[in-house]
PDB file of C-alpha atoms in Angstrom:
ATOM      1  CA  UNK A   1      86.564 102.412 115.582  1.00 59.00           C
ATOM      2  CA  UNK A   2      83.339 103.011 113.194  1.00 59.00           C
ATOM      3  CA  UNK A   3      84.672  99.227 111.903  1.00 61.00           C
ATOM      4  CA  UNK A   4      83.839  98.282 115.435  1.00 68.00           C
ATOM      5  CA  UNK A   5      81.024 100.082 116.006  1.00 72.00           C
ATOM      6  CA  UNK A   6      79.701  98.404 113.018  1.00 71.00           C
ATOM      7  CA  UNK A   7      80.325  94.405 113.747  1.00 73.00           C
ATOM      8  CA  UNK A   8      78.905  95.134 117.491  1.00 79.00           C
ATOM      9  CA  UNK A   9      75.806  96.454 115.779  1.00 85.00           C
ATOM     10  CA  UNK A  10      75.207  93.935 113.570  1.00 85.00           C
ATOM     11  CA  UNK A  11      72.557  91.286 113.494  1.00 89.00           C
ATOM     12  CA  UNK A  12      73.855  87.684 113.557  1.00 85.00           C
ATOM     13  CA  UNK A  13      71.312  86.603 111.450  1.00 88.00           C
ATOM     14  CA  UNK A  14      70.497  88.855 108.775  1.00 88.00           C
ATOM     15  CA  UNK A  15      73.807  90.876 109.487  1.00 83.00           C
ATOM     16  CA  UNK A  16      72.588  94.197 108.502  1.00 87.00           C
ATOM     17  CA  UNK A  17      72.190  96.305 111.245  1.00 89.00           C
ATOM     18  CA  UNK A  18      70.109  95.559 114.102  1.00 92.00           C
ATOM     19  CA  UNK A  19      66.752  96.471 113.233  1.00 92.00           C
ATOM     20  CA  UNK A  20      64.242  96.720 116.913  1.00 94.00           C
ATOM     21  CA  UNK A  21      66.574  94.557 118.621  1.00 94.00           C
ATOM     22  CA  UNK A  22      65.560  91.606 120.802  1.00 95.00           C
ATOM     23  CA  UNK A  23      67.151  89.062 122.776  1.00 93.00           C
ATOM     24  CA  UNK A  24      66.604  85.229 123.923  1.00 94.00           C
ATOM     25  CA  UNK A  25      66.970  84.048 127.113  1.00 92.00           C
ATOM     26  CA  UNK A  26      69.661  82.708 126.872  1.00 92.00           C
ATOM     27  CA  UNK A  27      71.494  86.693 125.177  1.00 91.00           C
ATOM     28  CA  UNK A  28      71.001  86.015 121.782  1.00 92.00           C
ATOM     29  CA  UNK A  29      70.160  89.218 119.976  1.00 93.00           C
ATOM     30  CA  UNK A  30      68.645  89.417 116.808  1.00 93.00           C
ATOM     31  CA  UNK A  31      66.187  91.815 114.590  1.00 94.00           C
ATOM     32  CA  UNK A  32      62.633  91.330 115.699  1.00 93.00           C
ATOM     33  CA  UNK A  33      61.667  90.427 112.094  1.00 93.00           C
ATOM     34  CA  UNK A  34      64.677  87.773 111.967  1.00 93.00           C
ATOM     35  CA  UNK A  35      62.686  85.603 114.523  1.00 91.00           C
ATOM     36  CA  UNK A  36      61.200  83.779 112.183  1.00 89.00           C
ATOM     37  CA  UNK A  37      64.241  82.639 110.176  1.00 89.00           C
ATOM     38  CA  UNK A  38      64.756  80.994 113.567  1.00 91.00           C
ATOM     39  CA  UNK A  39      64.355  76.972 113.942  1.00 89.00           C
ATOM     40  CA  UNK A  40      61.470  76.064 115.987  1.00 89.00           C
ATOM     41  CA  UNK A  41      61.349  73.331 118.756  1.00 84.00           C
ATOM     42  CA  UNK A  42      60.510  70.564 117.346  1.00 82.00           C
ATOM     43  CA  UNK A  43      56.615  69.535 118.628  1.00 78.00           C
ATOM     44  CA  UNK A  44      56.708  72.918 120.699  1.00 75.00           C
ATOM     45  CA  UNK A  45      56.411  76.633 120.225  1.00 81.00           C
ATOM     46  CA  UNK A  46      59.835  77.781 121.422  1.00 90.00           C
ATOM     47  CA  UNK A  47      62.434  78.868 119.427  1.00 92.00           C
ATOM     48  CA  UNK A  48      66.063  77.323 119.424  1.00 91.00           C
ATOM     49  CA  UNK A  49      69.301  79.710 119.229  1.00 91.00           C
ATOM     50  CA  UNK A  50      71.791  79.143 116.490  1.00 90.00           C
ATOM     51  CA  UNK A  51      74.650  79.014 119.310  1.00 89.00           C
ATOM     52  CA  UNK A  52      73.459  77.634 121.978  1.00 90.00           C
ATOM     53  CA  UNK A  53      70.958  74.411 122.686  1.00 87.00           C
ATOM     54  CA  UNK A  54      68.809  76.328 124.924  1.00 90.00           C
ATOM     55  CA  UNK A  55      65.033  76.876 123.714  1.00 91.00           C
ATOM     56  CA  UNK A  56      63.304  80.193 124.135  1.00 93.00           C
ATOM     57  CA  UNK A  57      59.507  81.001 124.291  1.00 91.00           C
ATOM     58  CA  UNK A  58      57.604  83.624 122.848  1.00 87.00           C
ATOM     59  CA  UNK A  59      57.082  84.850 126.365  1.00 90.00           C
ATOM     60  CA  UNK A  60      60.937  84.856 127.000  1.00 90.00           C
ATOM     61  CA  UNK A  61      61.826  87.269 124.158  1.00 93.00           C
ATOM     62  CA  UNK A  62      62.590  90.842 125.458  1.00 93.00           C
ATOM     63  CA  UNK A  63      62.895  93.815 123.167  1.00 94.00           C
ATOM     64  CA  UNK A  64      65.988  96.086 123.758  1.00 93.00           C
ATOM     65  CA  UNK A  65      64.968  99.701 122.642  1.00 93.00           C
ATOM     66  CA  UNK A  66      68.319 101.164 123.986  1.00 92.00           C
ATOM     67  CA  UNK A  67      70.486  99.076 121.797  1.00 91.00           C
ATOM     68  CA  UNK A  68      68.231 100.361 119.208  1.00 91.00           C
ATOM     69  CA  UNK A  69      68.522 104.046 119.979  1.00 92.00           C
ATOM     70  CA  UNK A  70      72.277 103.411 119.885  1.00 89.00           C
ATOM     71  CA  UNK A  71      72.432 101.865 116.542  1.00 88.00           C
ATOM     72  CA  UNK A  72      70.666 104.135 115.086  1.00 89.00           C
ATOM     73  CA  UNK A  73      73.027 106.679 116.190  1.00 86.00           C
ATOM     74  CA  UNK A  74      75.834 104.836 115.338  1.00 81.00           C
ATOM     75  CA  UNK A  75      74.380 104.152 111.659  1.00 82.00           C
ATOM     76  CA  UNK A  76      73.945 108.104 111.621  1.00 84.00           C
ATOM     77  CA  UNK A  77      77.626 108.849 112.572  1.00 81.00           C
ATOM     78  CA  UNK A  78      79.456 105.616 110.485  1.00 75.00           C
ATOM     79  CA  UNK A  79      80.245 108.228 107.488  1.00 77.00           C
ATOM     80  CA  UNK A  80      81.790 111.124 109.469  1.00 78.00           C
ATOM     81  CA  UNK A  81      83.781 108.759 111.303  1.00 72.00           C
ATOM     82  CA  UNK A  82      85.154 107.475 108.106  1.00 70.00           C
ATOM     83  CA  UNK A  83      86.124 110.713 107.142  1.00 74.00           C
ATOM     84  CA  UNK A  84      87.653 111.676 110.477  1.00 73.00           C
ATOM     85  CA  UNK A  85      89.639 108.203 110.374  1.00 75.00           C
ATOM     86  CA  UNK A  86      91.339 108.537 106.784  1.00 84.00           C
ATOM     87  CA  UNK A  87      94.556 109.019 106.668  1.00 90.00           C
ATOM     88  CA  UNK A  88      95.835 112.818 105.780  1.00 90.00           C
ATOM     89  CA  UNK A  89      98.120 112.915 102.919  1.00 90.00           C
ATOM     90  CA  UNK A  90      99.919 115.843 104.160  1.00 92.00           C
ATOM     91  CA  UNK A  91     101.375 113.374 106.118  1.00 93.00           C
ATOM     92  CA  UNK A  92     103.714 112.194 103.118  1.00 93.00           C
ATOM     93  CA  UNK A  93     105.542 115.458 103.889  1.00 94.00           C
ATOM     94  CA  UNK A  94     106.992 114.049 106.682  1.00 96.00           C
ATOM     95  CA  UNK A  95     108.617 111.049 104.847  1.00 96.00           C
ATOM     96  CA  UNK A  96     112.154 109.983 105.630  1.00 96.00           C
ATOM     97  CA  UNK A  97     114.310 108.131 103.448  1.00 96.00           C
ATOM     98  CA  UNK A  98     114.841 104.872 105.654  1.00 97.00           C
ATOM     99  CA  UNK A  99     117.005 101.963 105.626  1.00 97.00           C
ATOM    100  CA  UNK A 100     117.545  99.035 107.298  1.00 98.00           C
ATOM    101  CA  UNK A 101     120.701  98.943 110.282  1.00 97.00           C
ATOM    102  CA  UNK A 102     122.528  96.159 109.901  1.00 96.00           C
ATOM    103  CA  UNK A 103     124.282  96.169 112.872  1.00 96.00           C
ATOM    104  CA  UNK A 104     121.191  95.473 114.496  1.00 97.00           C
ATOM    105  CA  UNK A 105     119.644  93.216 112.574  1.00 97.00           C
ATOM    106  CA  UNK A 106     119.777  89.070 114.088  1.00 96.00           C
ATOM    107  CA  UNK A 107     122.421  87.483 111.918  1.00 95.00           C
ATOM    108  CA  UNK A 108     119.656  84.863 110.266  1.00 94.00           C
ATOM    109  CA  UNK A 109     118.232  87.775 108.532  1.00 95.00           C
ATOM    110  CA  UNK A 110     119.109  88.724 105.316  1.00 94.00           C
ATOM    111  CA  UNK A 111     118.890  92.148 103.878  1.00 96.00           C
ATOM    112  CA  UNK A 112     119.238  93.274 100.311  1.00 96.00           C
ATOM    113  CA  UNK A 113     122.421  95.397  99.102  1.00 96.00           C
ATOM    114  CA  UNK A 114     119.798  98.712  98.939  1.00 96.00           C
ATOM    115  CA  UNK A 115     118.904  98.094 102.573  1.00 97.00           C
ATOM    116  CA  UNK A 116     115.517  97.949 101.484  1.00 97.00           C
ATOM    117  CA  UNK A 117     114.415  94.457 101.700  1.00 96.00           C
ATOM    118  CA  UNK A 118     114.636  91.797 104.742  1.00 96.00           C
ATOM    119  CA  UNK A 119     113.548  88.482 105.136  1.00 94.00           C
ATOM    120  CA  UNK A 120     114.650  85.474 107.428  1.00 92.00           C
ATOM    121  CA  UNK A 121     116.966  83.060 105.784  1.00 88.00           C
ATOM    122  CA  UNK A 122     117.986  79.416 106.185  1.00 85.00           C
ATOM    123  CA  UNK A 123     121.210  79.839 107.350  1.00 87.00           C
ATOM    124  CA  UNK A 124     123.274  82.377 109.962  1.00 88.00           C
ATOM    125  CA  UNK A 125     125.134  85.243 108.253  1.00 90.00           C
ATOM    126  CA  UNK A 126     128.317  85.961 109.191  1.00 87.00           C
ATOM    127  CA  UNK A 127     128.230  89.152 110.594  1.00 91.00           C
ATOM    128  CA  UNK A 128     130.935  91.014 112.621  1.00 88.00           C
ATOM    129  CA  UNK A 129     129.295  91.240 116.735  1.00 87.00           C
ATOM    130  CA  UNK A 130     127.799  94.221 117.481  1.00 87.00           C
ATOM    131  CA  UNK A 131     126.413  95.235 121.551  1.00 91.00           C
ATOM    132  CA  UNK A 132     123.389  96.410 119.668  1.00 94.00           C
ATOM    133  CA  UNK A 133     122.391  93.696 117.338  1.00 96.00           C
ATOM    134  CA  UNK A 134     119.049  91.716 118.484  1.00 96.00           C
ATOM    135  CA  UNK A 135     119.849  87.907 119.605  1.00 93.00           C
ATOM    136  CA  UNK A 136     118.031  85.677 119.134  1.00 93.00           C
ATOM    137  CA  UNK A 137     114.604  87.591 117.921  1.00 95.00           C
ATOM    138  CA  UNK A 138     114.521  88.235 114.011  1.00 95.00           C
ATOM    139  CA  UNK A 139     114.205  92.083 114.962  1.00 97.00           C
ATOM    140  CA  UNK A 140     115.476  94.439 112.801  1.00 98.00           C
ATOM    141  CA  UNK A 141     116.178  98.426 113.736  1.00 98.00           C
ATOM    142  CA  UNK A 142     115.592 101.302 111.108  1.00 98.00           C
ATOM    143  CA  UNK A 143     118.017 104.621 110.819  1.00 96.00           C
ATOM    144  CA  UNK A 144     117.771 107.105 111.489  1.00 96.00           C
ATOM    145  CA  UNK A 145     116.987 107.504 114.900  1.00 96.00           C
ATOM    146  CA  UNK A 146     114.289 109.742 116.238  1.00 98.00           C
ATOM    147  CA  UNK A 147     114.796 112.491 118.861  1.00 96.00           C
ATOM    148  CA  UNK A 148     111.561 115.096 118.249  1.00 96.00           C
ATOM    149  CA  UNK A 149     109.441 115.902 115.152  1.00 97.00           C
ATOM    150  CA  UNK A 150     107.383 114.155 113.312  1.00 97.00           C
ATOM    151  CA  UNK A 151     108.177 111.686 110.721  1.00 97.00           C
ATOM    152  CA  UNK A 152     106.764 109.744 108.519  1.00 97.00           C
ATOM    153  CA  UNK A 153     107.653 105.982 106.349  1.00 98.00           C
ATOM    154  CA  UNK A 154     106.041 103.023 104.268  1.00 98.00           C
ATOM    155  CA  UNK A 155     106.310  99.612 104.990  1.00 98.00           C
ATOM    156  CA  UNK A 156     105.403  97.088 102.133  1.00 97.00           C
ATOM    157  CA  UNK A 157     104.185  93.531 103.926  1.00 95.00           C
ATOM    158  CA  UNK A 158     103.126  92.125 100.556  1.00 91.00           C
ATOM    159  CA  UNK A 159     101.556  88.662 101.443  1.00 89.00           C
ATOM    160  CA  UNK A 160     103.475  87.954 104.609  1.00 90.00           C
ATOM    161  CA  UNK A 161     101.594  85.763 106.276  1.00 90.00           C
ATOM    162  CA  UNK A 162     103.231  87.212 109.832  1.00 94.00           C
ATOM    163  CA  UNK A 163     104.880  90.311 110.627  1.00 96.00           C
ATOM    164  CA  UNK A 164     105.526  93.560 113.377  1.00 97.00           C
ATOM    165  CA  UNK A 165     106.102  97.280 112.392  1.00 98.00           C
ATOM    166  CA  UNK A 166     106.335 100.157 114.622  1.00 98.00           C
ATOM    167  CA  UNK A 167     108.608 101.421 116.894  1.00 98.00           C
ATOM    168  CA  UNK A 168     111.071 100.784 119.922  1.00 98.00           C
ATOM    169  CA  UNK A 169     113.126 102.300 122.335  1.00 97.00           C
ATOM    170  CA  UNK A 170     116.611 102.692 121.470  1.00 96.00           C
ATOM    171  CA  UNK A 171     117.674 101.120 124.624  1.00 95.00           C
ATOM    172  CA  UNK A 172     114.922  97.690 124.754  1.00 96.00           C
ATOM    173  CA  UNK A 173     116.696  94.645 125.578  1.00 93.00           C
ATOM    174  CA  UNK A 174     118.687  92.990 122.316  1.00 94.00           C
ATOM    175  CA  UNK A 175     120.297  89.908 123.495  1.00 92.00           C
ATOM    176  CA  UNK A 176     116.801  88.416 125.355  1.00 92.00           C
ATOM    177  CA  UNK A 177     113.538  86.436 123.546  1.00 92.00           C
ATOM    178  CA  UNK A 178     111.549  90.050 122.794  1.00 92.00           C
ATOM    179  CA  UNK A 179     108.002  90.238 124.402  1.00 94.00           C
ATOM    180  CA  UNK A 180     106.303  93.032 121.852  1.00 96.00           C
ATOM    181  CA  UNK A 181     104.655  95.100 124.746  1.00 96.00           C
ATOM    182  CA  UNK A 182     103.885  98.875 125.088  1.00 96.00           C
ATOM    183  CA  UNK A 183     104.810  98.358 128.635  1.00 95.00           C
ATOM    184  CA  UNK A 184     108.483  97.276 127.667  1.00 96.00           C
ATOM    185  CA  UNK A 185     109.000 100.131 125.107  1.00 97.00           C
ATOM    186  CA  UNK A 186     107.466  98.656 122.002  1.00 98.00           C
ATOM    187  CA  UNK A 187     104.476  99.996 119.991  1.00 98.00           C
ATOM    188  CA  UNK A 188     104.016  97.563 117.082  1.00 98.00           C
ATOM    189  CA  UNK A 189     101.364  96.515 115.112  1.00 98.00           C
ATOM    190  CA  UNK A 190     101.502  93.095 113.852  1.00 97.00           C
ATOM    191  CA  UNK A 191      99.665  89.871 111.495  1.00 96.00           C
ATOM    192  CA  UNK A 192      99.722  86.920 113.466  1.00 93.00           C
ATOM    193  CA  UNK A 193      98.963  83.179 111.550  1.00 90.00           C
ATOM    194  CA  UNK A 194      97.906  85.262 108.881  1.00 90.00           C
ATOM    195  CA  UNK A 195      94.508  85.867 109.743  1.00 87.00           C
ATOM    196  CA  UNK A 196      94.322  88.095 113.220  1.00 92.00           C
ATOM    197  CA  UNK A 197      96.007  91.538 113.669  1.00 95.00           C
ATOM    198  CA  UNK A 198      97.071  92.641 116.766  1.00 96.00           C
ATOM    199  CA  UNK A 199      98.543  96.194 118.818  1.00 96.00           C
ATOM    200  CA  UNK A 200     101.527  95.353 121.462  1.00 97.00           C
ATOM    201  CA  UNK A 201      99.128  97.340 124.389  1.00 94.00           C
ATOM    202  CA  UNK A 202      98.968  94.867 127.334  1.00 88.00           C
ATOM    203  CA  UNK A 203      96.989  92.787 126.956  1.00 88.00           C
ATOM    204  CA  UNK A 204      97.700  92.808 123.306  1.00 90.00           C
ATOM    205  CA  UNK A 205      94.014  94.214 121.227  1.00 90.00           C
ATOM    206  CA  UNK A 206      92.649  92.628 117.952  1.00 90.00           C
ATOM    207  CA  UNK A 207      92.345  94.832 115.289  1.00 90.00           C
ATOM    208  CA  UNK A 208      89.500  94.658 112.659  1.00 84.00           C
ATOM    209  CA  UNK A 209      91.314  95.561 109.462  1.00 89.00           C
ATOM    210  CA  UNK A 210      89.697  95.340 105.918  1.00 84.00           C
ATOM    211  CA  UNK A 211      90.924  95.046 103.440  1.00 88.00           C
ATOM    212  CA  UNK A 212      93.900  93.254 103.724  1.00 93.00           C
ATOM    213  CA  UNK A 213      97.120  95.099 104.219  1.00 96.00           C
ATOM    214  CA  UNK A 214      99.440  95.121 101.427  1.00 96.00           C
ATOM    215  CA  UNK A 215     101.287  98.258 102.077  1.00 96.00           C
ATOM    216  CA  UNK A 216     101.162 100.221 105.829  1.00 97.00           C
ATOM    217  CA  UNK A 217     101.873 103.418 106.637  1.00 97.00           C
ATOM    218  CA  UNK A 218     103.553 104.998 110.196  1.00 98.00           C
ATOM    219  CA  UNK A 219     103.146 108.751 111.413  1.00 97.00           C
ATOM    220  CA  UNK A 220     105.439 108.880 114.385  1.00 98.00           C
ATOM    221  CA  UNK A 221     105.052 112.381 116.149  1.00 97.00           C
ATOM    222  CA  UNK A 222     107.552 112.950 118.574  1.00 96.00           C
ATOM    223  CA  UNK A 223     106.050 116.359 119.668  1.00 94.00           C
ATOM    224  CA  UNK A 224     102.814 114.462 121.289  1.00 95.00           C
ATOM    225  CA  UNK A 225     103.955 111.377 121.840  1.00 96.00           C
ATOM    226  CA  UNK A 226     101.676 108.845 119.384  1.00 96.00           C
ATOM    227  CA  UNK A 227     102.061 106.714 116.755  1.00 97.00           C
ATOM    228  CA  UNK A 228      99.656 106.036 114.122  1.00 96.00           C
ATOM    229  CA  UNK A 229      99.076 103.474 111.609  1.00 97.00           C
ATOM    230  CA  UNK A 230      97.109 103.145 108.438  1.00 96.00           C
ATOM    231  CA  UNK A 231      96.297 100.636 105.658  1.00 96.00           C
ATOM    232  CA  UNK A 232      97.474 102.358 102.627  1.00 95.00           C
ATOM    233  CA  UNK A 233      95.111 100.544 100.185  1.00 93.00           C
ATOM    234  CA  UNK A 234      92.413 102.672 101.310  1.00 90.00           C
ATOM    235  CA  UNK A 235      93.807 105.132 103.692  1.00 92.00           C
ATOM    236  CA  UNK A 236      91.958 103.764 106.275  1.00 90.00           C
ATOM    237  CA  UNK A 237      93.055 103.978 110.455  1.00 91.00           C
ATOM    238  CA  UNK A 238      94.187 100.756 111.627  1.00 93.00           C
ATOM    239  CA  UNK A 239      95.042 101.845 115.410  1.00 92.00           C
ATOM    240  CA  UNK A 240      96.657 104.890 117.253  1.00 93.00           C
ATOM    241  CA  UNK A 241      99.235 104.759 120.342  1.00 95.00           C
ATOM    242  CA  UNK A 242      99.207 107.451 122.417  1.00 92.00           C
ATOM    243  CA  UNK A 243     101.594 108.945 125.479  1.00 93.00           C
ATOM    244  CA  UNK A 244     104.837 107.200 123.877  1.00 96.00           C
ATOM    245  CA  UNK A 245     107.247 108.193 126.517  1.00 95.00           C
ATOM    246  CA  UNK A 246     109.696 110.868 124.231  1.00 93.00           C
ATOM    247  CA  UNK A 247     112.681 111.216 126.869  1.00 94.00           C
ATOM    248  CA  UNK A 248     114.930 108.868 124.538  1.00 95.00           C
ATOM    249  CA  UNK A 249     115.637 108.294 121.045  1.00 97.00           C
ATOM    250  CA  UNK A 250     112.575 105.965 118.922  1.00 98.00           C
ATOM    251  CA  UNK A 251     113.653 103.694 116.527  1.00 98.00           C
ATOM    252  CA  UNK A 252     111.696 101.936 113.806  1.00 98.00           C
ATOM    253  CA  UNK A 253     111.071  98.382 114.109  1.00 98.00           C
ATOM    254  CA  UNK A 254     110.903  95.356 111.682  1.00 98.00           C
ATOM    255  CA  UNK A 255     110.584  91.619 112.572  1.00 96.00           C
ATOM    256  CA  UNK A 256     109.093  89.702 109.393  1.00 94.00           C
ATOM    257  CA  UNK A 257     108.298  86.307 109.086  1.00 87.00           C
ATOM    258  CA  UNK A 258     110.555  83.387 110.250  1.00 82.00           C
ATOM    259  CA  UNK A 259     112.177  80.505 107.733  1.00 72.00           C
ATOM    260  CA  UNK A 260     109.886  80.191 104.894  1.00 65.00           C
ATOM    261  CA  UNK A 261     110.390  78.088 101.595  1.00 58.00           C
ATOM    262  CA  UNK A 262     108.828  80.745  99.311  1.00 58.00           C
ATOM    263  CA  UNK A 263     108.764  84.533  98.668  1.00 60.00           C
ATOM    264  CA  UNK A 264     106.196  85.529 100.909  1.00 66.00           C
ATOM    265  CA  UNK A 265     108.322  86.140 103.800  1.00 75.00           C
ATOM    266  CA  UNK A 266     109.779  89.968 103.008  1.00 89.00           C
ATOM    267  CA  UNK A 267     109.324  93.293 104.336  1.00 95.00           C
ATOM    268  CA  UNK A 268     110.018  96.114 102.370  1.00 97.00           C
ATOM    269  CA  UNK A 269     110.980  99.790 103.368  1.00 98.00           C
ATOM    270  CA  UNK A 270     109.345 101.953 100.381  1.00 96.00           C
ATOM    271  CA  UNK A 271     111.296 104.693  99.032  1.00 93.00           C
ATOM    272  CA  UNK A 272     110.329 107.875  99.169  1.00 91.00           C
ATOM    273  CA  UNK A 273     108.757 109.688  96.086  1.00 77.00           C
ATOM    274  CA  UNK A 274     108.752 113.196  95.395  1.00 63.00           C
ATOM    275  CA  UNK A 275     109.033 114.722  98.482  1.00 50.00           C
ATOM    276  CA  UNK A 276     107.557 117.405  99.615  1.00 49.00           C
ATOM    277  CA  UNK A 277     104.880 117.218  97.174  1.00 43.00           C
ATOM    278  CA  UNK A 278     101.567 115.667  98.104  1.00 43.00           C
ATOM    279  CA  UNK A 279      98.427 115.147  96.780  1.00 40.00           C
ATOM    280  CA  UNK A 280      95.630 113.466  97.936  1.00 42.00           C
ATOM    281  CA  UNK A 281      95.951 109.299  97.329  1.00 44.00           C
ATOM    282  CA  UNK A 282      93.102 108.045  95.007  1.00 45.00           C
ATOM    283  CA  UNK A 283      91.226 105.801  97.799  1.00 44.00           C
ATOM    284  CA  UNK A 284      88.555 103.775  96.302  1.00 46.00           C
ATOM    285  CA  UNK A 285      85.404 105.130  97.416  1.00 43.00           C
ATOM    286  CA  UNK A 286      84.105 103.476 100.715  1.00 39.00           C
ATOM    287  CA  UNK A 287      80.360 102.803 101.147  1.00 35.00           C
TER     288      UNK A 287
END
């Protein structure tokens, strides 16, 4: 959210925050004092936009005082809403030692002997045939099974360039093309062409996410119905799903990368690591 806040606020020329805001006529906004970094018409007086071929004069340039009251109190608020958005390590209390079900996983995945690691291979695995394995989606379930508390697990994405985590209902659709959508029982977040993230709500939302995530962490609470997810480089909030229907078992959800030639196709379920004690991560600081 303050990540948001931020990029809407910002000046496309300078790209500090919007200082006295104005716009062109055709909705260009800039800083007052960035006008003249703008190119003027040539043998004229107006001033051309960066975006657009259409040429504004002096007299055409409007201030916009309430987009500058607004920054100014979203400049004021961007640290507390840092704060409020890290991730709480007491969370890691709620860790649960996951693996990978094989049973459900599509039969051109392979998964390591620890039922740790998955990936998409070049060729199908024999596997016995199971009602609940996914067909032909490279979808993966996790065990155990949720029915009501709140739990916690790490997902390690490494450099994958595409990926969904998150959860399901135990009883979505296995043998069918899968359509990640909150509306069909799926709350996954997800790296698409490895460059845009995106949350299965309908229509699916961009995420802003920096840094890059390596490593991703997932709060499910069953008592309020959300799921949460954060980048665990710096702790920071990537996005929040709230009134996750609770009436039937959750299950986590994996579908890495298809067929790749190299190494960067894995997910990874971390282990857990001293449970029950936590202490607070060492975030980098964020200014």
């Amino acid at each position: 959210m303050a990540e948001h806040f931020k990029e809407a606020s910002r000046c496309l020329t300078c790209l500090s925050y919007l200082n006295e805001p104005v716009h062109l006529i055709c909705g260009y906004i800039c800083c007052l004092q960035c006008l003249n970094s703008l190119q003027e018409e040539p043998h004229g007086e107006g001033l051309l936009c960066p975006l657009c071929p259409m040429v504004s004069q002096r007299s055409d340039i409007r201030a916009i005082p309430q987009l500058g009251e607004l920054i100014s109190k979203v400049k004021e608020l961007e640290p507390q809403l840092r704060v409020i958005l890290q991730m709480n390590p007491r969370m890691k209390k709620f860790q649960v030692d996951m693996t990978f079900d094989v049973d459900t996983a599509n039969n051109h995945l392979l998964i390591s002997d620890d039922l740790r690691n998955v990936c998409c291979g070049h060729s199908e695995q024999n596997r016995e045939e199971h009602a609940e394995r996914f067909q032909p989606s490279l979808c993966v379930l996790g065990s155990p099974r949720f029915t009501s508390g709140r739990h916690y697990w790490e997902v390690d994405v490494g450099t994958t360039r595409e990926w969904d985590v998150g959860v399901c209902k135990e009883s979505v659709n296995r043998k069918a093309k899968i359509l990640l959508s909150s509306e069909l029982g799926f709350w996954t977040v997800g790296l698409v062409d490895n460059q845009l993230y995106t949350a299965s709500t309908t229509p699916f939302t961009g995420l802003w996410v920096r840094p890059r995530v390596r490593q991703m962490g997932i709060f499910l609470d069953m008592d309020v119905g959300t799921v949460s997810f954060y980048n665990l480089s710096d702790g920071s909030h990537i996005f929040t799903f709230t009134k996750i229907p609770t009436a039937e078992p959750l299950r986590p959800f994996f579908s890495p990368a298809g067929e790749t030639d190299d190494d960067q196709g894995f997910l990874s379920i971390c282990p857990v690591i001293n449970p029950g004690i936590v202490s607070p991560p060492n975030y980098p600081a964020r200014g």
